[in-house]
Amino acid sequence: MATRCGFQNLIGGSFVDSHSSDSIDVLNPATQEVVSRVPLTTKDEFKSAVAAAKEAFPSWRNTPITTRQRVMFKLQDLIRKNTRFWFWLSPYHEHFLEEVVEHACGMATLQMGEYVANVSNGIDTYSIREPLGVCAGICPFNFPAMIPLWMFPVAVTCGNTYVLKPSEKDPGASMILAELAMEAGLPNGVLNIVHGTHDIVNAICDDDDIRAVSFVGSNTAGMHIYARASASGKRVQSNMGAKNHGIVMPDANVDATLNALVAAGFGAAGQRCMALSTVVFVGDSKLWEDKLVERAKALKVSAGTDPEADLGPVISKQVRQRKGSASWYKAGSKVEQDCLLDGRTIKVPGYEQGNFIGPTILADVTADMECYKEEIFGPVLICMQADSLEEAINIVNRNKYGNGAAIFTSSGIAARKFQTEIEAGQVGINVPIPVPLPFFSFTGSKASFAGDLNFYGKAGVQFYIQIKTVTQQWKDLPSGAGVSLAMPTSQKS
Amino acid sequence: MATRCGFQNLIGGSFVDSHSSDSIDVLNPATQEVVSRVPLTTKDEFKSAVAAAKEAFPSWRNTPITTRQRVMFKLQDLIRKNTRFWFWLSPYHEHFLEEVVEHACGMATLQMGEYVANVSNGIDTYSIREPLGVCAGICPFNFPAMIPLWMFPVAVTCGNTYVLKPSEKDPGASMILAELAMEAGLPNGVLNIVHGTHDIVNAICDDDDIRAVSFVGSNTAGMHIYARASASGKRVQSNMGAKNHGIVMPDANVDATLNALVAAGFGAAGQRCMALSTVVFVGDSKLWEDKLVERAKALKVSAGTDPEADLGPVISKQVRQRKGSASWYKAGSKVEQDCLLDGRTIKVPGYEQGNFIGPTILADVTADMECYKEEIFGPVLICMQADSLEEAINIVNRNKYGNGAAIFTSSGIAARKFQTEIEAGQVGINVPIPVPLPFFSFTGSKASFAGDLNFYGKAGVQFYIQIKTVTQQWKDLPSGAGVSLAMPTSQKS
Amino acid sequence: MATRCGFQNLIGGSFVDSHSSDSIDVLNPATQEVVSRVPLTTKDEFKSAVAAAKEAFPSWRNTPITTRQRVMFKLQDLIRKNTRFWFWLSPYHEHFLEEVVEHACGMATLQMGEYVANVSNGIDTYSIREPLGVCAGICPFNFPAMIPLWMFPVAVTCGNTYVLKPSEKDPGASMILAELAMEAGLPNGVLNIVHGTHDIVNAICDDDDIRAVSFVGSNTAGMHIYARASASGKRVQSNMGAKNHGIVMPDANVDATLNALVAAGFGAAGQRCMALSTVVFVGDSKLWEDKLVERAKALKVSAGTDPEADLGPVISKQVRQRKGSASWYKAGSKVEQDCLLDGRTIKVPGYEQGNFIGPTILADVTADMECYKEEIFGPVLICMQADSLEEAINIVNRNKYGNGAAIFTSSGIAARKFQTEIEAGQVGINVPIPVPLPFFSFTGSKASFAGDLNFYGKAGVQFYIQIKTVTQQWKDLPSGAGVSLAMPTSQKS
Amino acid sequence: MATRCGFQNLIGGSFVDSHSSDSIDVLNPATQEVVSRVPLTTKDEFKSAVAAAKEAFPSWRNTPITTRQRVMFKLQDLIRKNTRFWFWLSPYHEHFLEEVVEHACGMATLQMGEYVANVSNGIDTYSIREPLGVCAGICPFNFPAMIPLWMFPVAVTCGNTYVLKPSEKDPGASMILAELAMEAGLPNGVLNIVHGTHDIVNAICDDDDIRAVSFVGSNTAGMHIYARASASGKRVQSNMGAKNHGIVMPDANVDATLNALVAAGFGAAGQRCMALSTVVFVGDSKLWEDKLVERAKALKVSAGTDPEADLGPVISKQVRQRKGSASWYKAGSKVEQDCLLDGRTIKVPGYEQGNFIGPTILADVTADMECYKEEIFGPVLICMQADSLEEAINIVNRNKYGNGAAIFTSSGIAARKFQTEIEAGQVGINVPIPVPLPFFSFTGSKASFAGDLNFYGKAGVQFYIQIKTVTQQWKDLPSGAGVSLAMPTSQKS
């Protein structure tokens, strides 16, 4: 856990101080205060964590699935009751915490093998789902509790053991989750935590005892991990960047649509992969821009701990500086007045040092502008325009990302056309980009995801298990029968 | 198809001669005669093939699933009726051809999305399975018809289009299959065929328009492809080498077990990934070695076209020479007499130039010997020994491969222990390593497979599709409702 | 098959003449000619048919599922190629024949059991799906080929044996199907055919060797069979009457909607359970009635063998007389002029004796009128009216039947409200009542269906199988351990 | 709940006294003391309960599935923590309480519909699972908490509302469960409780507002309910009597087998449908009878509240008298000495009035004896004998019941033959008859079950839901297209 000296590693069931001489400061983004320190877990400590996970595996994989499920039932209860989270989570308005844990409570059903009796005379075939061994997860800063909860509950309930690397920017929630998981009955060594940045990520990718890696974060890191961990034969699932578009049809419900755009565009200060960062107004719906600005102006920017805050600060000073620079959102833009709302100069009383950016709206953006090409990950809503649904869909499909896209319309025909033709993994119809509930999966596509099996849901379970196929023959075999060299299970008819 | 000048490319529905100046001779392994020639498809021709697949995709993916299934029903019928195969397949005693095609006939059921109404008030979530786009398959020589049929029928019935690279050693079966598929109604460009070796493999790995690669073959090639194709963000499934063990318990049925060992050890001249190449005799079952030799001796070695042949030739002269060399199977072996049966010097009348190796049995092999450490891929059966089932299982689990393993016993306790503890993807109980029927998957593990989703079965279908998750809200929304910035689908309770 | 003396029974693989002295004439409904005769299978012959099915069961249930599937693959091919059907089917414009057979081709996947290893220490549980034994099907006249094909292909591919009772009005198609099934490889006794009316139906309900009964037909017969067969402990699935409504919203596409109404209202002369017999015009869409009459008038009424016929005759003289009577459709109606189109007096040249009724449209019908309360099963379209979607849905939901309902609209909101609130098993949105493709099920509800498991799809498979749950423990048990009387599989944690 | 005057009805969320003048005494079977009184719920009160359930339905079915699941998560927690149960449950040594509630926590996954896009051009089909409405459960005395928990948690989590009739012999546990369910958040009217005997059972069968009935109990009652409730069109699942056999092979582990026989034969005083009441010794295993008697003698018979009791009393004086009578277990028996152990005359100090029967073992029983033909439901173990496994299987299969059967053996061949050929729904291999964990179903067969869909597991969920199949078409339809009268969704190819 966190001591005066900073966060600890969790190895084999014990929270232990790192011997690393290097550490990273965790800052409160609203004040720049140092909240804690994260060590750079040393190579030896990392090896110990993997070794602890490896040692815990045989016993944990042989623990009945019903017992493993019961740990999740208790964890669900503990998460719901626990309030210690909120200190760490408050800047992020995080919900959706216990959902994936609840999903893991039904693991026996989710990981069933299959049985076919008598596939050929006297021969049965069946499949068994087995855990992989040691798995690892690498987490981003923006959902410090939700993303770890997408990873280890599924993995360990399948019977795997785990090495988790939280974001070095906010590892606190992961530490508490680990404590709760052990309180719920997770044996020592089943969940381990290490800290750090590039080096530890590479160590995870390269380690021969790690069988699978889950990652959520930026495209640069995600593609690096996908390639590097694959090169050593691992399974990888990598959830990456996004540029989520919302298409607004003129027949949409005006109020509901504008509310949705403001909520999805500025919620969490735009720092979530499901933020809706680009609006494509079709035809006359462009006229609603003014109302959009009006509603965005009404949002309150303050520290995440302020219960009335609609937007908190962005995660770090560097991000704020980069994003706040004049060059950033005008690049490629022709006229200054395209900035309908400018949040650069906002001051939040009492938090003058905070990394704040106010709601910002850019109009008349085109696909060649810098502000469109990059993932901004801040409270900036970009407005584009199209003459037809067809054209709007083309704009979205030409974007390299495929995380999510939404349409706002009252027409069943428009919605079905959009749903069918849009190239994005999460599709919203009159809802901004939704995070699917955990019995479905988080299904990014194109450059937003690398891998075969998405996070949580049924796919997420499959990512953490492998199939063993058994063919059995139990019969009083005739003695001295002739030898046939044909392949054994081929059916004859 | 094959012309006098050799095999052609299949691009956009047309069989066309390659402009390549290089080609590879296809030899009859029983005679060294040149049967045909395979061109090295040029870079431009490859690009044309991918372009043809890409062009065919939009229309094919929008073809109703029921229509795509009907093409498979017709292909099943054509494969069953067609006899042209047997010229190309005869050396390999191939069965199991139409099975995966039959599995693809049920694709509508296999690729269903899921629907949950009212996940929160007035909101429904559902998932749709969609094809990926252009996919590619890289095939080995040993099952020239079966392996291509593991790949493209599943892929195209899911709505993908395909670029197939058959083995340069025997592309004939693939060419006929493509002809039949088109006769069955597969539109132009949905299946394309290119030829070649390393360069074409790398081109497939690197091409940005190819979304997924299926590979069956050696470990060296397979790991190269897994890493290289992953580096460009592709999905990869790679089925690789094997060292399949059979554990013989003293309580096994003697006759049935020996027959199974001979069949699985020497069938297809050992050139299949499901060959059972290593026997581990537990306790007194070692005494059965003599009978094993006796039965192996009775096998007839001849050209694959000889209907009475039990074993055909190995695939190429080089392989024969390497495998036949004295150094090969004695490496690490202490005494000559451990070779219970020596097939090196076999002569097959009428086929004096053939790449023949007779059934060979090596006794008292230990895990440190060369002949054990490598995949032999020839008609060589290696015999080891253990004092207990525990020890025998440890021998198997220490081997890097995890393709298949079998036990021969009459004890339910032994079988269950084996099934539970053995680290192999295909498990046989009183059957040598089976190829699972296509409603299951071919589930190699450890070094025998890289990827998340195995070939055919339900996993094979998932490899070729991606999930789109749709969340829809259709309600008369109240106007002017307040804005909440919480994530949209998070459940509240 | 059919001889001069009429149709034969099929018992144990042989077509045999009935010894019954009674028979029923099969008439050509377009001419009243006697086409053939159907015997009333005697009690003894019925017993023989059941006995043959019972005898065939042990061997057929032990035939590998893959072999049983192959019979279906061949049957699919034979049905597609065979033209002998069309004599018997021509009056009914029947499609959708091979679909359920194709579904049965994937039976291995559809009937998989499930496997969970190590549910508690050293204990595995798995389930196996097994056939029931002898099953029976009782068919209606209106789809003489399709309905038998909903029944026996699913049942026999699951491993059951079958006794089929076709409609006494048109058993010809069933006879041909049985012939083809045997040609495809169905062993003797697996499918048997008996003929008759009430007595044979009761004999089926009461027979102790029959385990399950499938029925499609009228409500009176269906409820009788559901109660009587249940009383002897059988499974029953009973598909019964319908009164399918189409709600027309003013925002619907006029042309597409009218075409759909005419097709679904008058196709098969209204004699199908999916006929759309009642239109509810919401608001101004009532104004489209004139155009509806216009299109209905353009339909050609003639013998089913006339390739240009849009409507054929109804099934029997009695039906025609009852339906054609003036009292019939005016009962409860206030004014004569509500009959917008009157088909009673139609004459079809060359078929003066045919049971023809022309397209008939009644307007301003209310829920208390006779013509609304009964299932008409003829080419009569009833028009009602509602002021709002809410009111229209209430009209439909108050009807006792729940087979199908459709809405025509361009509004996503209207469609979702309809889909959610309507009490009907088959829902069409801009399609008239659809027959679901066979990977779904035919899901009537309320008075239109009795039973738990619908026809075909996954539910249809489950109807014909039972689950066996196996719990196995294979371990070296410690000797002399103490006795615990707790229930054995209860999990402890 | 229970007042001084006895148990109350639960109607619409309120526990209310019955106005019935009749009531039944609930006795402590160990002392004959009157513990409480159960009213005979009046017809009007019953109608009120159904009406309350009907009224609660629309709102509850529209409550999001995720919210309904959360109620089950809380109920699971409450059941685990609550100790009030044990007063009511103590005589029955009941475990397996929260398991089915845990299963219901995964309902969103268990009740997913399916989605196939583009089944034909521009048409999508999907299915939605919906609750039925008001459902009812009729419970037996022997598991006063477990059986109600098999019923209402599954039903209400699917969105149904419920009327529960506990056993009139011990309704206490049901009352507490209802209290806990409401504490967990179940809204008023979703679960209602009525009391009584035949009349209330018939009222449930006949009520038009009840859509489905679940029953567990005797064959006489079960078949009556199956027939009567079916006659009014309901779904019924009826779990009935049992005669569970254990086959003992000479190669079985002696100690483990004898322990299992004693535990399964005498646990809960034999009063459970999974009691193993008949042993079939094959060959020399008969010699183990003496040891069996020895172990049975060592069991302690006492009140259920005695923590050291192995066996409690049987449920009522009448049962005890019937079962204890000399005529009972000798009927058809030739010689007195076949009674190896006689529990008739047992006296339990301190509980002289208790309905106690001690462990009783009858040897050399044959299938024609009375004691074999009836379900005894007491602590009586019957021993039979067979010369071969074949013969032993035949004995079991000739019995009319099909609840469960077990084999004790070390042979994989014997186990597989048994598993394949035995006609019983629950199969144990080296475990006495197991109650399957709730991700499987309780799958009795033959006379032990009537219905299509078994209790709990996936089948149990399907019993409580119906399928709605939606076909949607959203396209810009061409105007004025010609009319086709073919059935709308039939695929063309």
XYZ file of N, CA and C in Angstrom, chain C residues 92-181:
270
model
N -50.191 -24.358 -52.965
C -49.858 -23.671 -51.719
C -48.668 -22.741 -51.823
N -48.115 -22.643 -52.992
C -46.978 -21.729 -53.153
C -45.969 -21.886 -52.020
N -45.580 -23.085 -51.742
C -44.751 -23.326 -50.580
C -43.272 -23.103 -50.894
N -42.624 -22.380 -50.015
C -41.173 -22.246 -50.082
C -40.665 -22.754 -48.753
N -39.477 -22.421 -48.415
C -38.991 -22.700 -47.072
C -39.001 -24.204 -46.802
N -38.553 -24.983 -47.759
C -38.586 -26.425 -47.553
C -37.302 -26.949 -46.948
N -36.178 -26.721 -47.619
C -34.941 -27.339 -47.152
C -34.332 -26.620 -45.954
N -34.859 -25.482 -45.586
C -34.213 -24.670 -44.542
C -34.023 -25.420 -43.222
N -35.084 -26.060 -42.745
C -34.950 -26.731 -41.451
C -34.056 -27.961 -41.579
N -34.072 -28.583 -42.744
C -33.142 -29.699 -42.980
C -31.699 -29.192 -42.889
N -31.456 -28.040 -43.474
C -30.119 -27.446 -43.381
C -29.743 -27.161 -41.929
N -30.714 -26.694 -41.184
C -30.459 -26.437 -39.753
C -30.056 -27.735 -39.066
N -30.746 -28.815 -39.394
C -30.441 -30.112 -38.765
C -29.043 -30.599 -39.150
N -28.503 -30.090 -40.263
C -27.136 -30.466 -40.671
C -26.091 -29.996 -39.657
N -26.458 -29.046 -38.811
C -25.520 -28.570 -37.794
C -25.840 -29.128 -36.414
N -26.447 -30.291 -36.359
C -26.952 -30.819 -35.085
C -25.857 -31.053 -34.052
N -24.670 -31.457 -34.486
C -23.614 -31.719 -33.496
C -23.360 -30.470 -32.657
N -23.351 -29.333 -33.313
C -23.172 -28.087 -32.573
C -24.399 -27.749 -31.729
N -25.565 -28.033 -32.260
C -26.799 -27.612 -31.590
C -27.124 -28.428 -30.350
N -26.593 -29.627 -30.261
C -26.971 -30.483 -29.134
C -25.796 -30.796 -28.220
N -24.820 -29.920 -28.223
C -23.673 -30.145 -27.356
C -24.047 -30.097 -25.882
N -23.474 -31.012 -25.133
C -23.542 -30.915 -23.692
C -22.478 -29.956 -23.192
N -22.372 -29.845 -21.894
C -21.437 -28.888 -21.298
C -20.543 -29.584 -20.285
N -19.380 -29.006 -20.071
C -18.385 -29.665 -19.219
C -17.753 -28.641 -18.290
N -17.802 -28.905 -16.994
C -17.061 -28.083 -16.041
C -16.172 -29.001 -15.218
N -14.878 -28.818 -15.387
C -13.922 -29.635 -14.646
C -13.786 -29.097 -13.226
N -13.576 -30.002 -12.311
C -13.228 -29.633 -10.939
C -14.257 -28.715 -10.274
N -15.511 -29.101 -10.345
C -16.553 -28.289 -9.689
C -16.356 -28.289 -8.180
N -15.889 -29.419 -7.667
C -15.316 -29.361 -6.323
C -14.097 -30.265 -6.382
N -13.383 -30.412 -5.307
C -12.063 -31.025 -5.452
C -12.086 -32.408 -6.118
N -11.533 -32.468 -7.313
C -11.418 -33.739 -8.005
C -12.694 -34.234 -8.642
N -13.715 -33.421 -8.648
C -15.000 -33.837 -9.211
C -15.324 -32.990 -10.434
N -15.717 -33.689 -11.515
C -16.111 -33.011 -12.747
C -17.606 -33.228 -12.976
N -18.254 -32.240 -13.544
C -19.652 -32.436 -13.934
C -19.795 -32.112 -15.411
N -20.561 -32.943 -16.096
C -20.828 -32.635 -17.497
C -22.219 -33.122 -17.874
N -22.724 -32.543 -18.937
C -24.067 -32.930 -19.363
C -24.010 -33.489 -20.774
N -24.896 -34.431 -21.031
C -24.998 -35.069 -22.341
C -26.434 -34.904 -22.804
N -26.598 -34.572 -24.059
C -27.949 -34.455 -24.608
C -28.303 -35.766 -25.294
N -29.422 -36.346 -24.922
C -29.826 -37.629 -25.483
C -31.215 -37.543 -26.094
N -31.448 -38.361 -27.103
C -32.791 -38.381 -27.692
C -33.795 -38.966 -26.707
N -35.082 -38.740 -26.995
C -36.135 -39.174 -26.082
C -36.590 -40.599 -26.359
N -36.645 -40.976 -27.622
C -37.187 -42.278 -28.005
C -38.101 -42.087 -29.204
N -39.316 -42.613 -29.126
C -40.263 -42.453 -30.223
C -41.020 -41.135 -30.054
N -41.044 -40.324 -31.094
C -41.773 -39.065 -31.072
C -42.789 -39.064 -32.216
N -43.737 -38.156 -32.139
C -44.782 -38.141 -33.165
C -45.115 -36.727 -33.580
N -45.576 -36.592 -34.830
C -45.966 -35.293 -35.357
C -47.326 -35.366 -36.035
N -48.145 -34.361 -35.802
C -49.499 -34.286 -36.357
C -49.593 -32.993 -37.156
N -49.881 -33.129 -38.473
C -49.680 -32.007 -39.399
C -50.986 -31.428 -39.930
N -50.956 -30.151 -40.302
C -52.125 -29.501 -40.896
C -52.050 -29.567 -42.425
N -53.145 -29.156 -43.068
C -53.183 -29.236 -44.536
C -52.444 -28.100 -45.220
N -52.280 -26.958 -44.524
C -51.963 -25.761 -45.306
C -50.518 -25.671 -45.799
N -49.618 -26.348 -45.120
C -48.255 -26.432 -45.662
C -47.844 -27.889 -45.663
N -48.285 -28.631 -46.659
C -48.144 -30.093 -46.614
C -46.696 -30.581 -46.614
N -45.761 -29.768 -47.049
C -44.352 -30.185 -47.013
C -43.594 -29.457 -45.899
N -43.866 -28.176 -45.722
C -43.071 -27.395 -44.775
C -43.235 -27.873 -43.339
N -44.459 -28.139 -42.926
C -44.670 -28.495 -41.524
C -44.055 -29.864 -41.180
N -44.265 -30.887 -41.977
C -43.520 -32.134 -41.681
C -42.012 -31.908 -41.605
N -41.530 -30.973 -42.410
C -40.090 -30.694 -42.406
C -39.666 -29.858 -41.196
N -40.599 -29.260 -40.504
C -40.270 -28.624 -39.225
C -40.097 -29.694 -38.143
N -40.665 -30.865 -38.395
C -40.761 -31.862 -37.324
C -39.711 -32.961 -37.413
N -39.871 -33.854 -38.404
C -39.070 -35.073 -38.333
C -37.575 -34.863 -38.567
N -37.139 -33.913 -39.421
C -35.679 -33.786 -39.590
C -34.984 -33.445 -38.271
N -35.577 -32.545 -37.507
C -34.975 -32.193 -36.226
C -34.998 -33.405 -35.289
N -36.160 -34.040 -35.220
C -36.317 -35.162 -34.288
C -35.357 -36.300 -34.605
N -35.288 -36.704 -35.848
C -34.471 -37.891 -36.152
C -32.971 -37.557 -36.101
N -32.600 -36.345 -36.462
C -31.176 -36.028 -36.388
C -30.707 -35.994 -34.934
N -31.627 -35.700 -34.018
C -31.308 -35.808 -32.584
C -31.167 -37.265 -32.140
N -31.599 -38.209 -32.966
C -31.476 -39.614 -32.602
C -32.805 -40.271 -32.239
N -33.900 -39.527 -32.336
C -35.209 -40.114 -32.088
C -35.702 -40.874 -33.311
N -36.721 -41.687 -33.112
C -37.439 -42.259 -34.246
C -38.838 -41.654 -34.247
N -39.557 -41.796 -35.365
C -40.691 -40.900 -35.565
C -41.898 -41.583 -36.180
N -43.071 -41.132 -35.721
C -44.336 -41.506 -36.347
C -45.002 -40.211 -36.794
N -45.195 -40.082 -38.101
C -45.742 -38.845 -38.660
C -47.165 -39.079 -39.142
N -48.061 -38.200 -38.759
C -49.423 -38.244 -39.308
C -49.637 -36.981 -40.133
N -49.579 -37.117 -41.474
C -49.813 -35.947 -42.324
C -51.291 -35.557 -42.248
N -51.608 -34.413 -42.789
C -53.021 -34.054 -42.896
C -53.725 -35.048 -43.808
N -54.932 -35.410 -43.448
C -55.697 -36.336 -44.302
C -56.150 -35.644 -45.584
N -55.965 -34.322 -45.636
C -56.397 -33.599 -46.848
C -55.332 -33.588 -47.928
N -54.075 -33.762 -47.555
C -53.014 -33.711 -48.569
C -51.737 -34.388 -48.077
N -51.782 -35.688 -47.905
C -50.606 -36.393 -47.365
C -49.503 -36.632 -48.395
N -49.737 -36.246 -49.632
C -48.805 -36.599 -50.698
C -47.385 -36.123 -50.468
N -47.244 -34.885 -50.049
C -45.894 -34.344 -49.879
C -45.136 -35.108 -48.806
N -45.817 -35.473 -47.727
C -45.157 -36.239 -46.667
C -44.639 -37.573 -47.199
N -45.448 -38.206 -48.053
C -45.037 -39.505 -48.589
C -43.750 -39.368 -49.400
N -43.693 -38.319 -50.213
C -42.498 -38.121 -51.032
C -41.293 -37.796 -50.141
N -41.525 -36.971 -49.136
C -40.424 -36.632 -48.228
C -39.862 -37.882 -47.559
N -40.750 -38.781 -47.172
C -40.293 -40.013 -46.521
C -39.454 -40.841 -47.480
N -39.907 -40.908 -48.703
C -39.145 -41.621 -49.732
C -37.740 -41.037 -49.891
N -37.707 -39.712 -49.985
C -36.407 -39.049 -50.148
C -35.522 -39.266 -48.921
N -36.130 -39.212 -47.733
C -35.342 -39.393 -46.513
C -34.712 -40.781 -46.493
